[in-house]
Amino acid sequence: MAHIILKNIKKSYGKVDVIKGIDLEINDQEFVAFVGPSGCGKSTLLRIISGLETPSSGEVFIDNKDVTNDAPADRKIAMVFQSYALYPQMTVKENMSFALSIAKESKAIIEEKVQYAGKMLKLDHLFERLPKELSGGQRQRVAIGRAIVRNPKLFLFDEPLSNLDAELRVDMRIQIAELHRSLQSSMVYVTHDQVEAMTLADKIVVLRDGIIEQTGTPQELYEHPKNKFVAGFLGSPKMNFIPVKVQTANSQSVIVNIDETYQVTLPKSGEHLSPGDDLLLGIRPEHLYLQNTIGQDSNKLNMTINVTEYLGSSAYIHCTSSAIEKLTLIISAENMLNKSLTASQDIDIFFHNQYCHLFDKNHQALLTVEN
């Protein structure tokens, strides 16, 4: 269990600035996920916390102790990498106990810790196998077990599920969540997969180009993104963005036009806006409907189906129109089949103002969904 504070962390490689001044606090027992596109600096930031990288400037504190220049071995952390990094000539049990043997722990203590981790991860029946005799998921569990036996203050995960297939990723995601609940340890988890971040984390840190775009709970970031980047990064399929133009704005509301074809009234003060301002209207696919169940306050769009994607329990409907280049909605597969929806078919789509997001010309959020 550890409390981590990062103060104005910067990291440069030559003239390339990778981390550009990050301040962050990670609370004791918290599960924090770093997410962002490739090259955003998330793995570099994790390596700085671990001590594998030294920041160009700034400070790292673990439990109120400045560890900025401490070696990784002195930080009481354990790290699980994307590559399992198991010793191929050692059995599962030997791999898990190796660090304890190097630390000259007693045989009794080593046995107790390895048995505890093995049972927790359901590896005890595999102790005598070599890594080559294990599946990808089993190898990753061995790597996690090797971290558990060290009893660290802090667990660091660097894209640990990237090498696994879809089914194994789901299984391992559940096991990591159970591990966190059982150990009650602080964990920092780097991933490019927003599903992993949303399902595992207490707090998500969204990074781009070496800076933090937004920090918050999964629900906070999903419902109240502070800018277009965060709104589009979290959610699959991602949020629909529709160019709109301000028609009128006052202290009570903003009325926007979609290509002079549709008009949408939004309950947001627009005193700082002027007629003609260009904005972006954001609507998530699950907040679009094929029938008006909302009443008079609904908005209707006339669209043409471009592509349908049948996913078993649900379906994605990708639409277009002269006013809107692309719009995606999620419906039940049963609904799609009952309505016999196919490409080139004209449909009406409805949405409610309360689920609309509004972004200014700099892509900063002016309006997010109502609580």
mmCIF file of C-alpha atoms in Angstrom:
data_model
loop_
_atom_site.group_PDB
_atom_site.id
_atom_site.type_symbol
_atom_site.label_atom_id
_atom_site.label_comp_id
_atom_site.label_asym_id
_atom_site.label_seq_id
_atom_site.Cartn_x
_atom_site.Cartn_y
_atom_site.Cartn_z
ATOM 1 C CA MET A 1 0.000 0.000 0.000
ATOM 2 C CA ALA A 2 1.460 3.317 -1.057
ATOM 3 C CA HIS A 3 0.629 6.968 -1.508
ATOM 4 C CA ILE A 4 2.346 8.481 -4.557
ATOM 5 C CA ILE A 5 2.841 12.136 -5.428
ATOM 6 C CA LEU A 6 4.375 13.356 -8.681
ATOM 7 C CA LYS A 7 5.472 16.993 -8.703
ATOM 8 C CA ASN A 8 6.064 18.762 -12.018
ATOM 9 C CA ILE A 9 7.583 15.698 -13.675
ATOM 10 C CA LYS A 10 9.360 16.407 -16.963
ATOM 11 C CA LYS A 11 11.303 14.029 -19.176
ATOM 12 C CA SER A 12 13.242 14.824 -22.323
ATOM 13 C CA TYR A 13 15.375 12.733 -24.645
ATOM 14 C CA GLY A 14 17.678 15.215 -26.315
ATOM 15 C CA LYS A 15 15.420 17.875 -27.813
ATOM 16 C CA VAL A 16 12.312 15.703 -27.612
ATOM 17 C CA ASP A 17 10.043 16.496 -24.650
ATOM 18 C CA VAL A 18 8.167 13.316 -23.712
ATOM 19 C CA ILE A 19 6.682 14.352 -20.342
ATOM 20 C CA LYS A 20 5.879 18.050 -20.104
ATOM 21 C CA GLY A 21 5.227 18.849 -16.463
ATOM 22 C CA ILE A 22 2.888 16.383 -14.761
ATOM 23 C CA ASP A 23 1.429 16.756 -11.278
ATOM 24 C CA LEU A 24 -0.486 13.768 -9.956
ATOM 25 C CA GLU A 25 -1.521 12.184 -6.668
ATOM 26 C CA ILE A 26 -2.308 8.474 -6.324
ATOM 27 C CA ASN A 27 -3.995 7.572 -3.061
ATOM 28 C CA ASP A 28 -3.303 4.568 -0.877
ATOM 29 C CA GLN A 29 -5.049 1.399 -2.176
ATOM 30 C CA GLU A 30 -6.179 3.211 -5.329
ATOM 31 C CA PHE A 31 -6.215 1.545 -8.751
ATOM 32 C CA VAL A 32 -5.137 4.149 -11.302
ATOM 33 C CA ALA A 33 -5.038 3.576 -15.061
ATOM 34 C CA PHE A 34 -2.903 5.631 -17.449
ATOM 35 C CA VAL A 35 -4.505 5.684 -20.894
ATOM 36 C CA GLY A 36 -3.748 7.480 -24.114
ATOM 37 C CA PRO A 37 -2.581 6.935 -27.677
ATOM 38 C CA SER A 38 0.846 5.563 -28.546
ATOM 39 C CA GLY A 39 3.577 8.077 -27.755
ATOM 40 C CA CYS A 40 1.562 9.985 -25.142
ATOM 41 C CA GLY A 41 4.126 9.254 -22.398
ATOM 42 C CA LYS A 42 2.142 6.808 -20.257
ATOM 43 C CA SER A 43 4.806 4.066 -20.155
ATOM 44 C CA THR A 44 7.562 6.629 -19.597
ATOM 45 C CA LEU A 45 5.638 8.034 -16.635
ATOM 46 C CA LEU A 46 5.237 4.528 -15.203
ATOM 47 C CA ARG A 47 8.968 3.883 -15.591
ATOM 48 C CA ILE A 48 9.700 7.141 -13.761
ATOM 49 C CA ILE A 49 7.521 5.985 -10.853
ATOM 50 C CA SER A 50 9.351 2.640 -10.859
ATOM 51 C CA GLY A 51 12.818 4.180 -10.962
ATOM 52 C CA LEU A 52 13.728 2.617 -14.300
ATOM 53 C CA GLU A 53 13.817 6.160 -15.705
ATOM 54 C CA THR A 54 14.994 9.320 -13.980
ATOM 55 C CA PRO A 55 12.983 12.481 -14.655
ATOM 56 C CA SER A 56 14.763 15.400 -16.285
ATOM 57 C CA SER A 57 13.185 17.507 -13.549
ATOM 58 C CA GLY A 58 10.515 17.143 -10.896
ATOM 59 C CA GLU A 59 10.083 14.936 -7.844
ATOM 60 C CA VAL A 60 8.591 11.515 -7.060
ATOM 61 C CA PHE A 61 7.310 10.821 -3.546
ATOM 62 C CA ILE A 62 6.201 7.446 -2.177
ATOM 63 C CA ASP A 63 4.663 7.624 1.297
ATOM 64 C CA ASN A 64 6.008 11.173 1.755
ATOM 65 C CA LYS A 65 9.573 10.085 1.000
ATOM 66 C CA ASP A 66 11.427 11.632 -1.937
ATOM 67 C CA VAL A 67 12.472 8.640 -4.050
ATOM 68 C CA THR A 68 13.321 10.582 -7.215
ATOM 69 C CA ASN A 69 16.891 9.318 -7.264
ATOM 70 C CA ASP A 70 16.348 6.011 -5.464
ATOM 71 C CA ALA A 71 17.020 2.748 -7.292
ATOM 72 C CA PRO A 72 14.001 0.595 -8.202
ATOM 73 C CA ALA A 73 15.025 -1.999 -5.605
ATOM 74 C CA ASP A 74 14.749 0.622 -2.858
ATOM 75 C CA ARG A 75 11.187 1.698 -3.716
ATOM 76 C CA LYS A 76 9.375 -1.473 -2.554
ATOM 77 C CA ILE A 77 7.516 -1.834 -5.833
ATOM 78 C CA ALA A 78 6.816 -4.700 -8.215
ATOM 79 C CA MET A 79 6.362 -4.355 -11.954
ATOM 80 C CA VAL A 80 4.575 -6.587 -14.452
ATOM 81 C CA PHE A 81 5.540 -6.043 -18.085
ATOM 82 C CA GLN A 82 3.866 -6.717 -21.413
ATOM 83 C CA SER A 83 6.508 -9.392 -22.039
ATOM 84 C CA TYR A 84 6.309 -12.001 -19.301
ATOM 85 C CA ALA A 85 10.107 -12.129 -18.845
ATOM 86 C CA LEU A 86 10.074 -15.594 -17.281
ATOM 87 C CA TYR A 87 13.209 -17.698 -16.954
ATOM 88 C CA PRO A 88 12.639 -20.489 -19.516
ATOM 89 C CA GLN A 89 14.775 -23.057 -17.679
ATOM 90 C CA MET A 90 12.934 -22.571 -14.377
ATOM 91 C CA THR A 91 9.629 -24.081 -13.301
ATOM 92 C CA VAL A 92 6.656 -21.931 -12.355
ATOM 93 C CA LYS A 93 7.510 -22.288 -8.685
ATOM 94 C CA GLU A 94 11.170 -21.428 -9.259
ATOM 95 C CA ASN A 95 10.237 -18.356 -11.297
ATOM 96 C CA MET A 96 7.933 -17.122 -8.553
ATOM 97 C CA SER A 97 10.449 -17.735 -5.767
ATOM 98 C CA PHE A 98 13.600 -16.511 -7.522
ATOM 99 C CA ALA A 99 13.547 -12.911 -6.235
ATOM 100 C CA LEU A 100 12.969 -14.138 -2.683
ATOM 101 C CA SER A 101 15.905 -16.538 -2.975
ATOM 102 C CA ILE A 102 18.150 -13.707 -4.161
ATOM 103 C CA ALA A 103 16.965 -11.665 -1.161
ATOM 104 C CA LYS A 104 18.029 -14.617 1.049
ATOM 105 C CA GLU A 105 14.581 -15.193 2.535
ATOM 106 C CA SER A 106 14.247 -18.400 4.543
ATOM 107 C CA LYS A 107 12.924 -21.483 2.759
ATOM 108 C CA ALA A 108 9.877 -21.547 5.024
ATOM 109 C CA ILE A 109 8.970 -17.935 4.217
ATOM 110 C CA ILE A 110 9.527 -18.508 0.495
ATOM 111 C CA GLU A 111 7.315 -21.594 0.525
ATOM 112 C CA GLU A 112 4.567 -19.772 2.423
ATOM 113 C CA LYS A 113 4.563 -16.780 0.059
ATOM 114 C CA VAL A 114 4.708 -18.855 -3.124
ATOM 115 C CA GLN A 115 1.904 -21.143 -1.949
ATOM 116 C CA TYR A 116 -0.226 -18.111 -1.022
ATOM 117 C CA ALA A 117 0.266 -16.435 -4.415
ATOM 118 C CA GLY A 118 -0.128 -19.721 -6.269
ATOM 119 C CA LYS A 119 -3.494 -20.464 -4.689
ATOM 120 C CA MET A 120 -4.696 -16.899 -5.226
ATOM 121 C CA LEU A 121 -3.861 -17.075 -8.944
ATOM 122 C CA LYS A 122 -4.864 -20.740 -9.356
ATOM 123 C CA LEU A 123 -1.305 -21.716 -10.283
ATOM 124 C CA ASP A 124 -0.510 -24.217 -7.537
ATOM 125 C CA HIS A 125 -1.280 -27.201 -9.781
ATOM 126 C CA LEU A 126 1.182 -25.830 -12.381
ATOM 127 C CA PHE A 127 4.188 -25.320 -10.087
ATOM 128 C CA GLU A 128 6.347 -27.961 -11.777
ATOM 129 C CA ARG A 129 5.721 -26.853 -15.350
ATOM 130 C CA LEU A 130 8.150 -24.845 -17.479
ATOM 131 C CA PRO A 131 7.006 -21.587 -19.140
ATOM 132 C CA LYS A 132 6.927 -23.262 -22.568
ATOM 133 C CA GLU A 133 4.263 -25.634 -21.227
ATOM 134 C CA LEU A 134 1.924 -22.776 -20.249
ATOM 135 C CA SER A 135 -0.657 -20.745 -22.131
ATOM 136 C CA GLY A 136 -0.247 -16.994 -22.528
ATOM 137 C CA GLY A 137 -2.695 -16.298 -19.721
ATOM 138 C CA GLN A 138 -0.934 -18.735 -17.401
ATOM 139 C CA ARG A 139 2.441 -17.134 -18.125
ATOM 140 C CA GLN A 140 1.044 -13.722 -17.301
ATOM 141 C CA ARG A 141 -0.361 -15.056 -14.034
ATOM 142 C CA VAL A 142 3.101 -16.391 -13.170
ATOM 143 C CA ALA A 143 4.542 -12.926 -13.823
ATOM 144 C CA ILE A 144 1.891 -11.418 -11.537
ATOM 145 C CA GLY A 145 2.555 -14.096 -8.914
ATOM 146 C CA ARG A 146 6.253 -13.275 -9.004
ATOM 147 C CA ALA A 147 5.266 -9.703 -8.132
ATOM 148 C CA ILE A 148 2.849 -10.712 -5.354
ATOM 149 C CA VAL A 149 5.391 -12.789 -3.407
ATOM 150 C CA ARG A 150 7.572 -9.723 -2.981
ATOM 151 C CA ASN A 151 4.774 -8.078 -0.952
ATOM 152 C CA PRO A 152 5.359 -4.665 -2.554
ATOM 153 C CA LYS A 153 3.848 -1.349 -1.528
ATOM 154 C CA LEU A 154 2.937 -0.643 -5.118
ATOM 155 C CA PHE A 155 2.127 -2.739 -8.194
ATOM 156 C CA LEU A 156 2.964 -1.319 -11.620
ATOM 157 C CA PHE A 157 1.479 -2.900 -14.755
ATOM 158 C CA ASP A 158 2.785 -1.950 -18.203
ATOM 159 C CA GLU A 159 0.205 -3.153 -20.763
ATOM 160 C CA PRO A 160 0.195 -6.655 -19.233
ATOM 161 C CA LEU A 161 -2.640 -8.019 -21.387
ATOM 162 C CA SER A 162 -1.531 -6.789 -24.804
ATOM 163 C CA ASN A 163 -0.147 -10.164 -25.889
ATOM 164 C CA LEU A 164 -3.310 -12.098 -25.029
ATOM 165 C CA ASP A 165 -6.266 -12.907 -27.243
ATOM 166 C CA ALA A 166 -9.664 -11.302 -26.608
ATOM 167 C CA GLU A 167 -11.083 -14.085 -24.429
ATOM 168 C CA LEU A 168 -7.969 -14.324 -22.265
ATOM 169 C CA ARG A 169 -7.888 -10.542 -21.853
ATOM 170 C CA VAL A 170 -11.375 -10.640 -20.353
ATOM 171 C CA ASP A 171 -10.410 -13.477 -17.987
ATOM 172 C CA MET A 172 -7.205 -11.735 -16.879
ATOM 173 C CA ARG A 173 -9.028 -8.431 -16.432
ATOM 174 C CA ILE A 174 -11.357 -10.110 -13.956
ATOM 175 C CA GLN A 175 -8.437 -11.744 -12.146
ATOM 176 C CA ILE A 176 -6.580 -8.437 -11.810
ATOM 177 C CA ALA A 177 -9.736 -6.805 -10.404
ATOM 178 C CA GLU A 178 -10.096 -9.656 -7.895
ATOM 179 C CA LEU A 179 -6.396 -9.350 -7.054
ATOM 180 C CA HIS A 180 -6.775 -5.660 -6.249
ATOM 181 C CA ARG A 181 -9.815 -6.301 -4.080
ATOM 182 C CA SER A 182 -7.999 -9.083 -2.233
ATOM 183 C CA LEU A 183 -4.639 -7.368 -1.700
ATOM 184 C CA GLN A 184 -5.964 -3.810 -1.231
ATOM 185 C CA SER A 185 -2.689 -2.544 -2.709
ATOM 186 C CA SER A 186 -2.014 0.595 -4.701
ATOM 187 C CA MET A 187 -1.837 -0.226 -8.398
ATOM 188 C CA VAL A 188 -0.872 1.798 -11.466
ATOM 189 C CA TYR A 189 -1.873 0.274 -14.773
ATOM 190 C CA VAL A 190 -0.787 1.436 -18.230
ATOM 191 C CA THR A 191 -2.975 0.501 -21.177
ATOM 192 C CA HIS A 192 -4.024 1.732 -24.605
ATOM 193 C CA ASP A 193 -7.297 -0.180 -24.172
ATOM 194 C CA GLN A 194 -9.986 2.113 -22.782
ATOM 195 C CA VAL A 195 -12.148 -0.917 -21.877
ATOM 196 C CA GLU A 196 -9.446 -2.149 -19.483
ATOM 197 C CA ALA A 197 -9.190 1.302 -17.947
ATOM 198 C CA MET A 198 -12.955 1.753 -17.577
ATOM 199 C CA THR A 199 -13.536 -1.665 -16.004
ATOM 200 C CA LEU A 200 -10.514 -1.843 -13.684
ATOM 201 C CA ALA A 201 -9.671 1.635 -12.460
ATOM 202 C CA ASP A 202 -10.876 3.723 -9.547
ATOM 203 C CA LYS A 203 -9.290 6.678 -11.316
ATOM 204 C CA ILE A 204 -8.309 7.178 -14.952
ATOM 205 C CA VAL A 205 -5.553 9.524 -16.117
ATOM 206 C CA VAL A 206 -5.912 10.411 -19.798
ATOM 207 C CA LEU A 207 -2.639 11.544 -21.374
ATOM 208 C CA ARG A 208 -1.793 13.093 -24.718
ATOM 209 C CA ASP A 209 1.527 14.473 -25.949
ATOM 210 C CA GLY A 210 3.130 14.295 -22.511
ATOM 211 C CA ILE A 211 0.438 16.130 -20.561
ATOM 212 C CA ILE A 212 -2.619 15.088 -18.558
ATOM 213 C CA GLU A 213 -5.825 15.931 -20.405
ATOM 214 C CA GLN A 214 -8.156 14.883 -17.578
ATOM 215 C CA THR A 215 -8.227 12.846 -14.384
ATOM 216 C CA GLY A 216 -11.289 11.351 -12.712
ATOM 217 C CA THR A 217 -13.412 8.284 -12.133
ATOM 218 C CA PRO A 218 -14.502 6.318 -15.211
ATOM 219 C CA GLN A 219 -18.028 7.716 -14.878
ATOM 220 C CA GLU A 220 -16.800 11.306 -14.504
ATOM 221 C CA LEU A 221 -14.663 11.103 -17.617
ATOM 222 C CA TYR A 222 -17.326 9.321 -19.652
ATOM 223 C CA GLU A 223 -20.193 11.634 -18.735
ATOM 224 C CA HIS A 224 -18.275 14.872 -18.245
ATOM 225 C CA PRO A 225 -15.240 14.949 -20.572
ATOM 226 C CA LYS A 226 -13.478 18.293 -20.440
ATOM 227 C CA ASN A 227 -12.621 18.300 -24.141
ATOM 228 C CA LYS A 228 -13.236 16.544 -27.447
ATOM 229 C CA PHE A 229 -10.143 14.352 -27.137
ATOM 230 C CA VAL A 230 -11.273 12.751 -23.869
ATOM 231 C CA ALA A 231 -14.849 12.454 -25.145
ATOM 232 C CA GLY A 232 -13.689 10.645 -28.264
ATOM 233 C CA PHE A 233 -11.087 8.467 -26.571
ATOM 234 C CA LEU A 234 -13.422 6.893 -24.018
ATOM 235 C CA GLY A 235 -16.328 4.918 -25.392
ATOM 236 C CA SER A 236 -16.729 2.365 -28.160
ATOM 237 C CA PRO A 237 -18.003 3.173 -30.687
ATOM 238 C CA LYS A 238 -16.737 6.640 -29.956
ATOM 239 C CA MET A 239 -18.877 9.734 -29.521
ATOM 240 C CA ASN A 240 -20.460 11.250 -32.630
ATOM 241 C CA PHE A 241 -19.263 14.795 -33.371
ATOM 242 C CA ILE A 242 -21.489 17.014 -35.495
ATOM 243 C CA PRO A 243 -20.429 20.508 -36.655
ATOM 244 C CA VAL A 244 -23.034 23.090 -35.641
ATOM 245 C CA LYS A 245 -23.382 26.855 -35.794
ATOM 246 C CA VAL A 246 -24.848 29.090 -33.087
ATOM 247 C CA GLN A 247 -28.138 30.679 -34.092
ATOM 248 C CA THR A 248 -28.974 32.452 -30.830
ATOM 249 C CA ALA A 249 -27.506 32.362 -27.340
ATOM 250 C CA ASN A 250 -28.504 33.869 -24.003
ATOM 251 C CA SER A 251 -28.111 33.209 -20.283
ATOM 252 C CA GLN A 252 -30.634 30.355 -20.385
ATOM 253 C CA SER A 253 -29.929 28.409 -23.550
ATOM 254 C CA VAL A 254 -28.034 27.984 -26.789
ATOM 255 C CA ILE A 255 -29.786 27.252 -30.073
ATOM 256 C CA VAL A 256 -27.566 25.656 -32.709
ATOM 257 C CA ASN A 257 -28.166 24.725 -36.334
ATOM 258 C CA ILE A 258 -26.933 21.599 -38.090
ATOM 259 C CA ASP A 259 -26.165 22.693 -41.646
ATOM 260 C CA GLU A 260 -29.287 24.930 -41.575
ATOM 261 C CA THR A 261 -31.332 21.718 -41.742
ATOM 262 C CA TYR A 262 -31.925 20.966 -38.061
ATOM 263 C CA GLN A 263 -32.205 23.108 -34.959
ATOM 264 C CA VAL A 264 -31.270 21.965 -31.454
ATOM 265 C CA THR A 265 -31.934 23.907 -28.244
ATOM 266 C CA LEU A 266 -29.494 23.186 -25.416
ATOM 267 C CA PRO A 267 -30.001 24.144 -21.741
ATOM 268 C CA LYS A 268 -26.685 25.933 -21.335
ATOM 269 C CA SER A 269 -25.792 29.563 -20.726
ATOM 270 C CA GLY A 270 -24.428 30.982 -23.951
ATOM 271 C CA GLU A 271 -23.706 34.544 -22.872
ATOM 272 C CA HIS A 272 -20.121 34.220 -24.094
ATOM 273 C CA LEU A 273 -21.239 32.910 -27.509
ATOM 274 C CA SER A 274 -22.309 34.857 -30.577
ATOM 275 C CA PRO A 275 -24.529 33.977 -33.539
ATOM 276 C CA GLY A 276 -22.416 32.302 -36.216
ATOM 277 C CA ASP A 277 -19.910 30.721 -33.808
ATOM 278 C CA ASP A 278 -18.767 27.270 -34.937
ATOM 279 C CA LEU A 279 -19.167 24.523 -32.327
ATOM 280 C CA LEU A 280 -19.263 20.725 -32.155
ATOM 281 C CA LEU A 281 -22.293 18.818 -30.900
ATOM 282 C CA GLY A 282 -21.404 15.484 -29.283
ATOM 283 C CA ILE A 283 -23.815 12.553 -28.891
ATOM 284 C CA ARG A 284 -22.869 9.050 -27.795
ATOM 285 C CA PRO A 285 -24.157 6.146 -29.946
ATOM 286 C CA GLU A 286 -26.222 4.694 -27.088
ATOM 287 C CA HIS A 287 -28.139 7.975 -26.753
ATOM 288 C CA LEU A 288 -29.599 7.790 -30.262
ATOM 289 C CA TYR A 289 -32.903 5.990 -30.823
ATOM 290 C CA LEU A 290 -34.988 4.678 -33.720
ATOM 291 C CA GLN A 291 -38.264 5.758 -32.159
ATOM 292 C CA ASN A 292 -39.425 8.746 -30.175
ATOM 293 C CA THR A 293 -39.775 7.563 -26.593
ATOM 294 C CA ILE A 294 -38.912 11.000 -25.231
ATOM 295 C CA GLY A 295 -41.864 13.174 -26.222
ATOM 296 C CA GLN A 296 -41.963 16.736 -27.427
ATOM 297 C CA ASP A 297 -38.448 17.551 -26.240
ATOM 298 C CA SER A 298 -36.855 15.091 -28.663
ATOM 299 C CA ASN A 299 -34.821 16.013 -31.717
ATOM 300 C CA LYS A 300 -35.244 14.123 -34.989
ATOM 301 C CA LEU A 301 -32.678 13.512 -37.718
ATOM 302 C CA ASN A 302 -33.399 12.044 -41.142
ATOM 303 C CA MET A 303 -30.544 9.700 -42.022
ATOM 304 C CA THR A 304 -29.612 7.014 -44.547
ATOM 305 C CA ILE A 305 -28.042 3.756 -43.391
ATOM 306 C CA ASN A 306 -24.552 3.272 -44.766
ATOM 307 C CA VAL A 307 -23.428 0.085 -42.989
ATOM 308 C CA THR A 308 -24.908 -2.232 -40.341
ATOM 309 C CA GLU A 309 -22.774 -4.371 -38.024
ATOM 310 C CA TYR A 310 -24.465 -7.315 -36.327
ATOM 311 C CA LEU A 311 -22.712 -8.241 -33.060
ATOM 312 C CA GLY A 312 -25.031 -10.885 -31.642
ATOM 313 C CA SER A 313 -26.708 -9.103 -28.734
ATOM 314 C CA SER A 314 -26.377 -5.640 -30.254
ATOM 315 C CA ALA A 315 -25.834 -3.920 -33.582
ATOM 316 C CA TYR A 316 -24.025 -0.809 -34.783
ATOM 317 C CA ILE A 317 -25.855 1.274 -37.366
ATOM 318 C CA HIS A 318 -23.640 3.692 -39.318
ATOM 319 C CA CYS A 319 -25.595 6.441 -41.058
ATOM 320 C CA THR A 320 -25.039 9.493 -43.225
ATOM 321 C CA SER A 321 -26.967 12.433 -44.655
ATOM 322 C CA SER A 322 -26.391 15.623 -46.588
ATOM 323 C CA ALA A 323 -26.171 17.501 -43.283
ATOM 324 C CA ILE A 324 -24.216 14.935 -41.224
ATOM 325 C CA GLU A 325 -21.283 13.061 -42.727
ATOM 326 C CA LYS A 326 -21.287 10.176 -40.239
ATOM 327 C CA LEU A 327 -23.466 9.095 -37.330
ATOM 328 C CA THR A 328 -23.294 5.815 -35.391
ATOM 329 C CA LEU A 329 -25.924 4.410 -33.048
ATOM 330 C CA ILE A 330 -26.143 1.239 -30.967
ATOM 331 C CA ILE A 331 -29.370 -0.740 -30.875
ATOM 332 C CA SER A 332 -30.338 -4.252 -29.852
ATOM 333 C CA ALA A 333 -29.788 -6.877 -32.520
ATOM 334 C CA GLU A 334 -33.431 -7.879 -32.084
ATOM 335 C CA ASN A 335 -34.492 -4.328 -32.920
ATOM 336 C CA MET A 336 -32.335 -4.307 -36.053
ATOM 337 C CA LEU A 337 -33.707 -7.637 -37.264
ATOM 338 C CA ASN A 338 -37.331 -6.761 -36.460
ATOM 339 C CA LYS A 339 -37.063 -3.553 -38.452
ATOM 340 C CA SER A 340 -35.140 -5.298 -41.253
ATOM 341 C CA LEU A 341 -32.576 -2.503 -41.313
ATOM 342 C CA THR A 342 -30.256 -2.630 -44.318
ATOM 343 C CA ALA A 343 -27.832 -0.378 -46.167
ATOM 344 C CA SER A 344 -29.326 2.510 -48.198
ATOM 345 C CA GLN A 345 -32.493 2.504 -46.081
ATOM 346 C CA ASP A 346 -33.821 5.875 -44.857
ATOM 347 C CA ILE A 347 -34.543 6.089 -41.126
ATOM 348 C CA ASP A 348 -35.461 8.654 -38.480
ATOM 349 C CA ILE A 349 -33.167 8.977 -35.466
ATOM 350 C CA PHE A 350 -34.167 10.670 -32.205
ATOM 351 C CA PHE A 351 -32.142 12.104 -29.329
ATOM 352 C CA HIS A 352 -32.738 14.143 -26.186
ATOM 353 C CA ASN A 353 -31.031 17.414 -25.269
ATOM 354 C CA GLN A 354 -29.962 16.100 -21.853
ATOM 355 C CA TYR A 355 -27.512 13.679 -23.492
ATOM 356 C CA CYS A 356 -25.829 16.287 -25.679
ATOM 357 C CA HIS A 357 -22.286 17.550 -25.270
ATOM 358 C CA LEU A 358 -21.101 20.834 -26.737
ATOM 359 C CA PHE A 359 -17.515 21.770 -27.569
ATOM 360 C CA ASP A 360 -16.115 25.151 -28.604
ATOM 361 C CA LYS A 361 -13.784 25.887 -31.517
ATOM 362 C CA ASN A 362 -10.815 24.912 -29.325
ATOM 363 C CA HIS A 363 -12.529 21.575 -28.582
ATOM 364 C CA GLN A 364 -13.097 22.455 -24.906
ATOM 365 C CA ALA A 365 -16.361 21.264 -23.341
ATOM 366 C CA LEU A 366 -19.129 23.827 -22.902
ATOM 367 C CA LEU A 367 -21.836 21.312 -21.981
ATOM 368 C CA THR A 368 -21.845 17.684 -20.807
ATOM 369 C CA VAL A 369 -24.669 15.314 -19.924
ATOM 370 C CA GLU A 370 -26.939 16.230 -17.046
ATOM 371 C CA ASN A 371 -26.627 14.328 -13.764
#
